[in-house]
Amino acid sequence: MGMVNLQYDMYSVEGKYRHLCLPRSEFQHFNTSILGLGDVSREGKHFDSLAAFFDLEGFTSFCNQMDPQLVVPEYLDQLLHWLFYRLTSVFVKEELRDTVILWGKFPFFAKFLGDGILFLWDTSGLGPASMGNIVVNLQRVCRSYVDEFLPEMSKSLTKVPVRLRCGIARGEVIAIGGGKDFVGSCVNVASRLQKVSQLSFVFARKGFNPEECFSSKWQAEFVAKSVRISGLDHEELVMILKSEFEKLGSEEKVLFKDP
């Protein structure tokens, strides 16, 4: 992903018609290299991954206020620093003098997508409890946004996005461009799960056995439901927060079926 700044000129025909034009050296600069993906024809590495897609609820409204150029950069700068700080802190089990003991792996890949952020974990060698820890910690990040970040930012900015929503899915990803980017069905599913109904936290049940991944306390926090996902041609079995489901209106609840 990148930018190209081409130097355009105007070209006249018989003094009557004017057209945009580029020197050929400039013209040739517009090509796939601006994507920053390298050689996408190289054979991609396949591996199992956990995809988590964060989305800012209300970001469009935030950007549509008067003079957004004065507030959007400040908000995003604060958000990204906070998000990485909170994401690392929830994974810390104990800090020793020269070692930090973790509850699980950090994501190996992060990608900013305008109003969302994609994180990918390599799940090779991870047991159920480790993957469960990732899910639990991501839910804590979403909750911390409402409890910590939102109140603080609302002191200096208006129309601040009200929630950080998260969708999670497991599956195989393929590296493209020698690892510059990644594609896979789990990325697509995770991006759609964060938009399900009025929920803030949803993860696909596939690849997660609640009895093996979570403590009894966290098992009680989630409920399994089958729901049709926008853009997919099938229903998906998902795990959602029981407390959020209970707050949905009757018209929303009927969209979710017991498995």
Short mmCIF file of N, CA, C and O in Angstrom, two decimals, residues 92-175:
data_model
loop_
_atom_site.label_atom_id
_atom_site.label_comp_id
_atom_site.label_asym_id
_atom_site.label_seq_id
_atom_site.Cartn_x
_atom_site.Cartn_y
_atom_site.Cartn_z
N VAL A 92 0.38 -9.53 29.18
CA VAL A 92 1.44 -9.67 30.17
C VAL A 92 0.92 -10.40 31.41
O VAL A 92 -0.01 -9.95 32.07
N LYS A 93 1.54 -11.54 31.71
CA LYS A 93 1.20 -12.29 32.92
C LYS A 93 2.03 -11.81 34.10
O LYS A 93 1.55 -11.63 35.21
N GLU A 94 3.32 -11.60 33.83
CA GLU A 94 4.22 -11.17 34.90
C GLU A 94 5.45 -10.52 34.28
O GLU A 94 5.93 -10.95 33.22
N GLU A 95 5.96 -9.48 34.90
CA GLU A 95 7.16 -8.82 34.43
C GLU A 95 8.30 -9.06 35.42
O GLU A 95 8.19 -8.70 36.60
N LEU A 96 9.37 -9.69 34.93
CA LEU A 96 10.56 -9.90 35.72
C LEU A 96 11.60 -8.86 35.30
O LEU A 96 11.34 -8.00 34.47
N ARG A 97 12.76 -8.94 35.86
CA ARG A 97 13.78 -7.92 35.59
C ARG A 97 14.13 -7.85 34.11
O ARG A 97 14.16 -6.76 33.52
N ASP A 98 14.42 -9.00 33.50
CA ASP A 98 14.84 -9.01 32.10
C ASP A 98 13.89 -9.81 31.21
O ASP A 98 14.21 -10.03 30.04
N THR A 99 12.76 -10.24 31.75
CA THR A 99 11.86 -11.10 31.00
C THR A 99 10.41 -10.69 31.26
O THR A 99 10.06 -10.33 32.38
N VAL A 100 9.61 -10.77 30.21
CA VAL A 100 8.18 -10.53 30.35
C VAL A 100 7.46 -11.83 30.03
O VAL A 100 7.58 -12.37 28.92
N ILE A 101 6.74 -12.37 30.99
CA ILE A 101 6.01 -13.62 30.83
C ILE A 101 4.62 -13.29 30.27
O ILE A 101 3.93 -12.42 30.80
N LEU A 102 4.25 -13.98 29.20
CA LEU A 102 3.04 -13.64 28.46
C LEU A 102 1.96 -14.73 28.59
O LEU A 102 2.26 -15.90 28.83
N TRP A 103 0.72 -14.31 28.39
CA TRP A 103 -0.41 -15.24 28.31
C TRP A 103 -0.51 -15.88 26.93
O TRP A 103 -1.19 -16.89 26.75
N GLY A 104 0.14 -15.29 25.95
CA GLY A 104 0.07 -15.83 24.60
C GLY A 104 0.90 -14.99 23.64
O GLY A 104 1.50 -13.98 24.02
N LYS A 105 0.93 -15.42 22.38
CA LYS A 105 1.70 -14.73 21.34
C LYS A 105 1.09 -13.37 21.00
O LYS A 105 -0.12 -13.17 21.11
N PHE A 106 1.95 -12.47 20.56
CA PHE A 106 1.48 -11.25 19.93
C PHE A 106 1.16 -11.54 18.46
O PHE A 106 1.68 -12.50 17.88
N PRO A 107 0.32 -10.72 17.82
CA PRO A 107 0.11 -10.90 16.38
C PRO A 107 1.39 -10.62 15.61
O PRO A 107 2.20 -9.77 16.02
N PHE A 108 1.58 -11.33 14.52
CA PHE A 108 2.79 -11.13 13.71
C PHE A 108 2.55 -10.12 12.59
O PHE A 108 3.51 -9.66 11.95
N PHE A 109 1.29 -9.74 12.38
CA PHE A 109 0.96 -8.87 11.26
C PHE A 109 -0.14 -7.90 11.68
O PHE A 109 -1.11 -8.30 12.34
N ALA A 110 0.02 -6.64 11.32
CA ALA A 110 -1.00 -5.62 11.60
C ALA A 110 -1.15 -4.74 10.36
O ALA A 110 -0.16 -4.41 9.70
N LYS A 111 -2.38 -4.38 10.06
CA LYS A 111 -2.65 -3.58 8.86
C LYS A 111 -3.76 -2.58 9.17
O LYS A 111 -4.86 -2.96 9.59
N PHE A 112 -3.46 -1.30 8.98
CA PHE A 112 -4.44 -0.24 9.18
C PHE A 112 -5.28 -0.09 7.92
O PHE A 112 -4.74 -0.01 6.82
N LEU A 113 -6.61 -0.05 8.08
CA LEU A 113 -7.50 -0.06 6.93
C LEU A 113 -8.45 1.14 6.91
O LEU A 113 -9.58 1.05 6.46
N GLY A 114 -8.02 2.26 7.41
CA GLY A 114 -8.83 3.46 7.38
C GLY A 114 -9.71 3.61 8.61
O GLY A 114 -9.50 4.49 9.42
N ASP A 115 -10.74 2.75 8.71
CA ASP A 115 -11.58 2.77 9.90
C ASP A 115 -11.51 1.45 10.65
O ASP A 115 -12.34 1.16 11.50
N GLY A 116 -10.52 0.65 10.32
CA GLY A 116 -10.36 -0.64 10.98
C GLY A 116 -8.91 -1.08 10.99
O GLY A 116 -8.06 -0.50 10.29
N ILE A 117 -8.63 -2.08 11.79
CA ILE A 117 -7.27 -2.61 11.91
C ILE A 117 -7.34 -4.13 11.93
O ILE A 117 -8.12 -4.71 12.69
N LEU A 118 -6.55 -4.75 11.08
CA LEU A 118 -6.48 -6.21 11.01
C LEU A 118 -5.23 -6.68 11.73
O LEU A 118 -4.13 -6.16 11.50
N PHE A 119 -5.41 -7.68 12.60
CA PHE A 119 -4.29 -8.36 13.25
C PHE A 119 -4.34 -9.84 12.88
O PHE A 119 -5.42 -10.43 12.85
N LEU A 120 -3.17 -10.43 12.65
CA LEU A 120 -3.08 -11.86 12.37
C LEU A 120 -2.13 -12.53 13.35
O LEU A 120 -1.04 -12.01 13.60
N TRP A 121 -2.55 -13.68 13.87
CA TRP A 121 -1.71 -14.51 14.72
C TRP A 121 -1.37 -15.79 13.96
O TRP A 121 -2.22 -16.36 13.27
N ASP A 122 -0.14 -16.25 14.10
CA ASP A 122 0.26 -17.57 13.61
C ASP A 122 -0.10 -18.57 14.71
O ASP A 122 0.45 -18.51 15.81
N THR A 123 -1.03 -19.47 14.43
CA THR A 123 -1.49 -20.40 15.46
C THR A 123 -0.72 -21.72 15.47
O THR A 123 -1.07 -22.62 16.22
N SER A 124 0.33 -21.82 14.67
CA SER A 124 1.13 -23.05 14.66
C SER A 124 1.70 -23.30 16.05
O SER A 124 2.36 -22.44 16.63
N GLY A 125 1.44 -24.48 16.57
CA GLY A 125 1.98 -24.85 17.87
C GLY A 125 1.19 -24.32 19.06
O GLY A 125 1.56 -24.61 20.21
N LEU A 126 0.15 -23.55 18.83
CA LEU A 126 -0.64 -23.02 19.93
C LEU A 126 -1.71 -24.03 20.36
O LEU A 126 -2.44 -24.57 19.52
N GLY A 127 -1.83 -24.25 21.65
CA GLY A 127 -2.87 -25.11 22.17
C GLY A 127 -4.17 -24.35 22.35
O GLY A 127 -4.23 -23.14 22.22
N PRO A 128 -5.26 -25.08 22.68
CA PRO A 128 -6.56 -24.44 22.85
C PRO A 128 -6.56 -23.33 23.88
O PRO A 128 -7.18 -22.28 23.66
N ALA A 129 -5.88 -23.53 25.00
CA ALA A 129 -5.87 -22.51 26.06
C ALA A 129 -5.20 -21.23 25.57
O ALA A 129 -5.65 -20.12 25.90
N SER A 130 -4.13 -21.36 24.79
CA SER A 130 -3.44 -20.18 24.27
C SER A 130 -4.33 -19.39 23.31
O SER A 130 -4.37 -18.15 23.36
N MET A 131 -5.06 -20.10 22.47
CA MET A 131 -5.97 -19.41 21.55
C MET A 131 -7.14 -18.80 22.30
O MET A 131 -7.63 -17.72 21.95
N GLY A 132 -7.59 -19.48 23.35
CA GLY A 132 -8.64 -18.91 24.18
C GLY A 132 -8.17 -17.63 24.85
O GLY A 132 -8.94 -16.67 24.99
N ASN A 133 -6.90 -17.60 25.28
CA ASN A 133 -6.36 -16.39 25.89
C ASN A 133 -6.36 -15.21 24.93
O ASN A 133 -6.58 -14.07 25.33
N ILE A 134 -6.07 -15.49 23.66
CA ILE A 134 -6.10 -14.43 22.66
C ILE A 134 -7.50 -13.83 22.57
O ILE A 134 -7.69 -12.61 22.60
N VAL A 135 -8.50 -14.70 22.48
CA VAL A 135 -9.89 -14.23 22.38
C VAL A 135 -10.27 -13.41 23.60
O VAL A 135 -10.84 -12.31 23.49
N VAL A 136 -10.00 -13.93 24.78
CA VAL A 136 -10.36 -13.24 26.02
C VAL A 136 -9.67 -11.87 26.10
O VAL A 136 -10.29 -10.86 26.48
N ASN A 137 -8.41 -11.81 25.72
CA ASN A 137 -7.68 -10.55 25.81
C ASN A 137 -8.17 -9.53 24.79
O ASN A 137 -8.18 -8.33 25.06
N LEU A 138 -8.61 -10.00 23.63
CA LEU A 138 -9.16 -9.07 22.65
C LEU A 138 -10.49 -8.51 23.14
O LEU A 138 -10.81 -7.33 22.90
N GLN A 139 -11.27 -9.31 23.85
CA GLN A 139 -12.51 -8.81 24.42
C GLN A 139 -12.22 -7.76 25.49
O GLN A 139 -12.92 -6.75 25.61
N ARG A 140 -11.18 -7.97 26.24
CA ARG A 140 -10.78 -6.99 27.26
C ARG A 140 -10.36 -5.67 26.62
O ARG A 140 -10.62 -4.59 27.18
N VAL A 141 -9.71 -5.74 25.46
CA VAL A 141 -9.33 -4.52 24.76
C VAL A 141 -10.58 -3.74 24.34
O VAL A 141 -10.65 -2.52 24.52
N CYS A 142 -11.57 -4.44 23.79
CA CYS A 142 -12.81 -3.78 23.39
C CYS A 142 -13.49 -3.12 24.59
O CYS A 142 -13.98 -1.99 24.50
N ARG A 143 -13.51 -3.80 25.70
CA ARG A 143 -14.14 -3.26 26.91
C ARG A 143 -13.35 -2.06 27.43
O ARG A 143 -13.92 -1.07 27.89
N SER A 144 -12.02 -2.12 27.33
CA SER A 144 -11.18 -1.03 27.81
C SER A 144 -11.36 0.23 26.98
O SER A 144 -11.20 1.35 27.48
N TYR A 145 -11.70 0.06 25.70
CA TYR A 145 -11.95 1.24 24.87
C TYR A 145 -13.09 2.06 25.46
O TYR A 145 -13.00 3.29 25.58
N VAL A 146 -14.18 1.38 25.84
CA VAL A 146 -15.34 2.07 26.40
C VAL A 146 -15.05 2.61 27.80
O VAL A 146 -15.44 3.73 28.15
N ASP A 147 -14.32 1.84 28.58
CA ASP A 147 -14.08 2.22 29.98
C ASP A 147 -12.97 3.25 30.15
O ASP A 147 -13.02 4.07 31.06
N GLU A 148 -11.96 3.19 29.27
CA GLU A 148 -10.78 4.02 29.45
C GLU A 148 -10.60 5.07 28.35
O GLU A 148 -10.54 6.27 28.62
N PHE A 149 -10.50 4.59 27.12
CA PHE A 149 -10.11 5.48 26.03
C PHE A 149 -11.21 6.48 25.67
O PHE A 149 -10.94 7.68 25.51
N LEU A 150 -12.44 6.01 25.54
CA LEU A 150 -13.55 6.87 25.14
C LEU A 150 -13.75 8.04 26.12
O LEU A 150 -13.85 9.19 25.68
N PRO A 151 -13.83 7.78 27.43
CA PRO A 151 -14.02 8.92 28.36
C PRO A 151 -12.89 9.94 28.28
O PRO A 151 -13.14 11.15 28.37
N GLU A 152 -11.66 9.47 28.11
CA GLU A 152 -10.53 10.39 28.07
C GLU A 152 -10.55 11.23 26.80
O GLU A 152 -10.34 12.46 26.84
N MET A 153 -10.81 10.60 25.64
CA MET A 153 -10.82 11.35 24.38
C MET A 153 -12.01 12.30 24.30
O MET A 153 -11.94 13.35 23.66
N SER A 154 -13.12 11.93 24.94
CA SER A 154 -14.32 12.77 24.91
C SER A 154 -14.12 14.08 25.67
O SER A 154 -14.94 15.00 25.53
N LYS A 155 -13.07 14.19 26.44
CA LYS A 155 -12.78 15.45 27.14
C LYS A 155 -12.28 16.53 26.18
O LYS A 155 -12.39 17.72 26.47
N SER A 156 -11.71 16.11 25.05
CA SER A 156 -11.12 17.08 24.13
C SER A 156 -11.70 17.03 22.72
O SER A 156 -11.48 17.96 21.94
N LEU A 157 -12.43 15.97 22.38
CA LEU A 157 -13.01 15.84 21.05
C LEU A 157 -14.49 15.49 21.14
O LEU A 157 -14.94 14.91 22.13
N THR A 158 -15.25 15.84 20.09
CA THR A 158 -16.67 15.50 20.04
C THR A 158 -16.91 14.41 19.00
O THR A 158 -16.10 14.20 18.10
N LYS A 159 -18.05 13.75 19.13
CA LYS A 159 -18.46 12.69 18.20
C LYS A 159 -17.43 11.57 18.12
O LYS A 159 -17.26 10.93 17.08
N VAL A 160 -16.74 11.32 19.21
CA VAL A 160 -15.73 10.25 19.23
C VAL A 160 -16.41 8.91 19.00
O VAL A 160 -17.48 8.65 19.56
N PRO A 161 -15.86 8.04 18.13
CA PRO A 161 -16.44 6.71 17.92
C PRO A 161 -16.74 6.03 19.25
O PRO A 161 -15.89 5.97 20.14
N VAL A 162 -17.97 5.50 19.38
CA VAL A 162 -18.47 5.07 20.68
C VAL A 162 -17.99 3.68 21.10
O VAL A 162 -17.95 3.37 22.30
N ARG A 163 -17.63 2.85 20.13
CA ARG A 163 -17.20 1.49 20.48
C ARG A 163 -16.12 1.00 19.54
O ARG A 163 -16.02 1.43 18.39
N LEU A 164 -15.32 0.11 20.05
CA LEU A 164 -14.36 -0.64 19.26
C LEU A 164 -14.93 -2.04 19.11
O LEU A 164 -15.05 -2.78 20.09
N ARG A 165 -15.34 -2.38 17.90
CA ARG A 165 -15.95 -3.68 17.65
C ARG A 165 -14.88 -4.65 17.14
O ARG A 165 -13.90 -4.23 16.52
N CYS A 166 -15.10 -5.95 17.38
CA CYS A 166 -14.09 -6.94 16.99
C CYS A 166 -14.75 -8.21 16.48
O CYS A 166 -15.69 -8.73 17.09
N GLY A 167 -14.25 -8.69 15.34
CA GLY A 167 -14.64 -9.98 14.79
C GLY A 167 -13.42 -10.87 14.68
O GLY A 167 -12.34 -10.40 14.31
N ILE A 168 -13.57 -12.14 15.01
CA ILE A 168 -12.44 -13.08 15.06
C ILE A 168 -12.81 -14.36 14.32
O ILE A 168 -13.93 -14.87 14.45
N ALA A 169 -11.86 -14.90 13.57
CA ALA A 169 -12.07 -16.19 12.89
C ALA A 169 -10.73 -16.88 12.71
O ALA A 169 -9.70 -16.22 12.54
N ARG A 170 -10.78 -18.20 12.72
CA ARG A 170 -9.58 -19.00 12.44
C ARG A 170 -9.66 -19.59 11.05
O ARG A 170 -10.73 -19.80 10.50
N GLY A 171 -8.48 -19.85 10.47
CA GLY A 171 -8.44 -20.46 9.15
C GLY A 171 -7.05 -20.37 8.55
O GLY A 171 -6.10 -19.96 9.22
N GLU A 172 -6.95 -20.73 7.29
CA GLU A 172 -5.67 -20.69 6.59
C GLU A 172 -5.51 -19.36 5.87
O GLU A 172 -6.46 -18.86 5.26
N VAL A 173 -4.32 -18.80 5.95
CA VAL A 173 -4.02 -17.59 5.19
C VAL A 173 -2.86 -17.90 4.24
O VAL A 173 -2.08 -18.82 4.45
N ILE A 174 -2.77 -17.09 3.20
CA ILE A 174 -1.72 -17.23 2.20
C ILE A 174 -0.95 -15.92 2.15
O ILE A 174 -1.54 -14.85 2.01
N ALA A 175 0.36 -16.01 2.29
CA ALA A 175 1.20 -14.82 2.18
C ALA A 175 1.36 -14.43 0.72
O ALA A 175 1.56 -15.29 -0.14
#
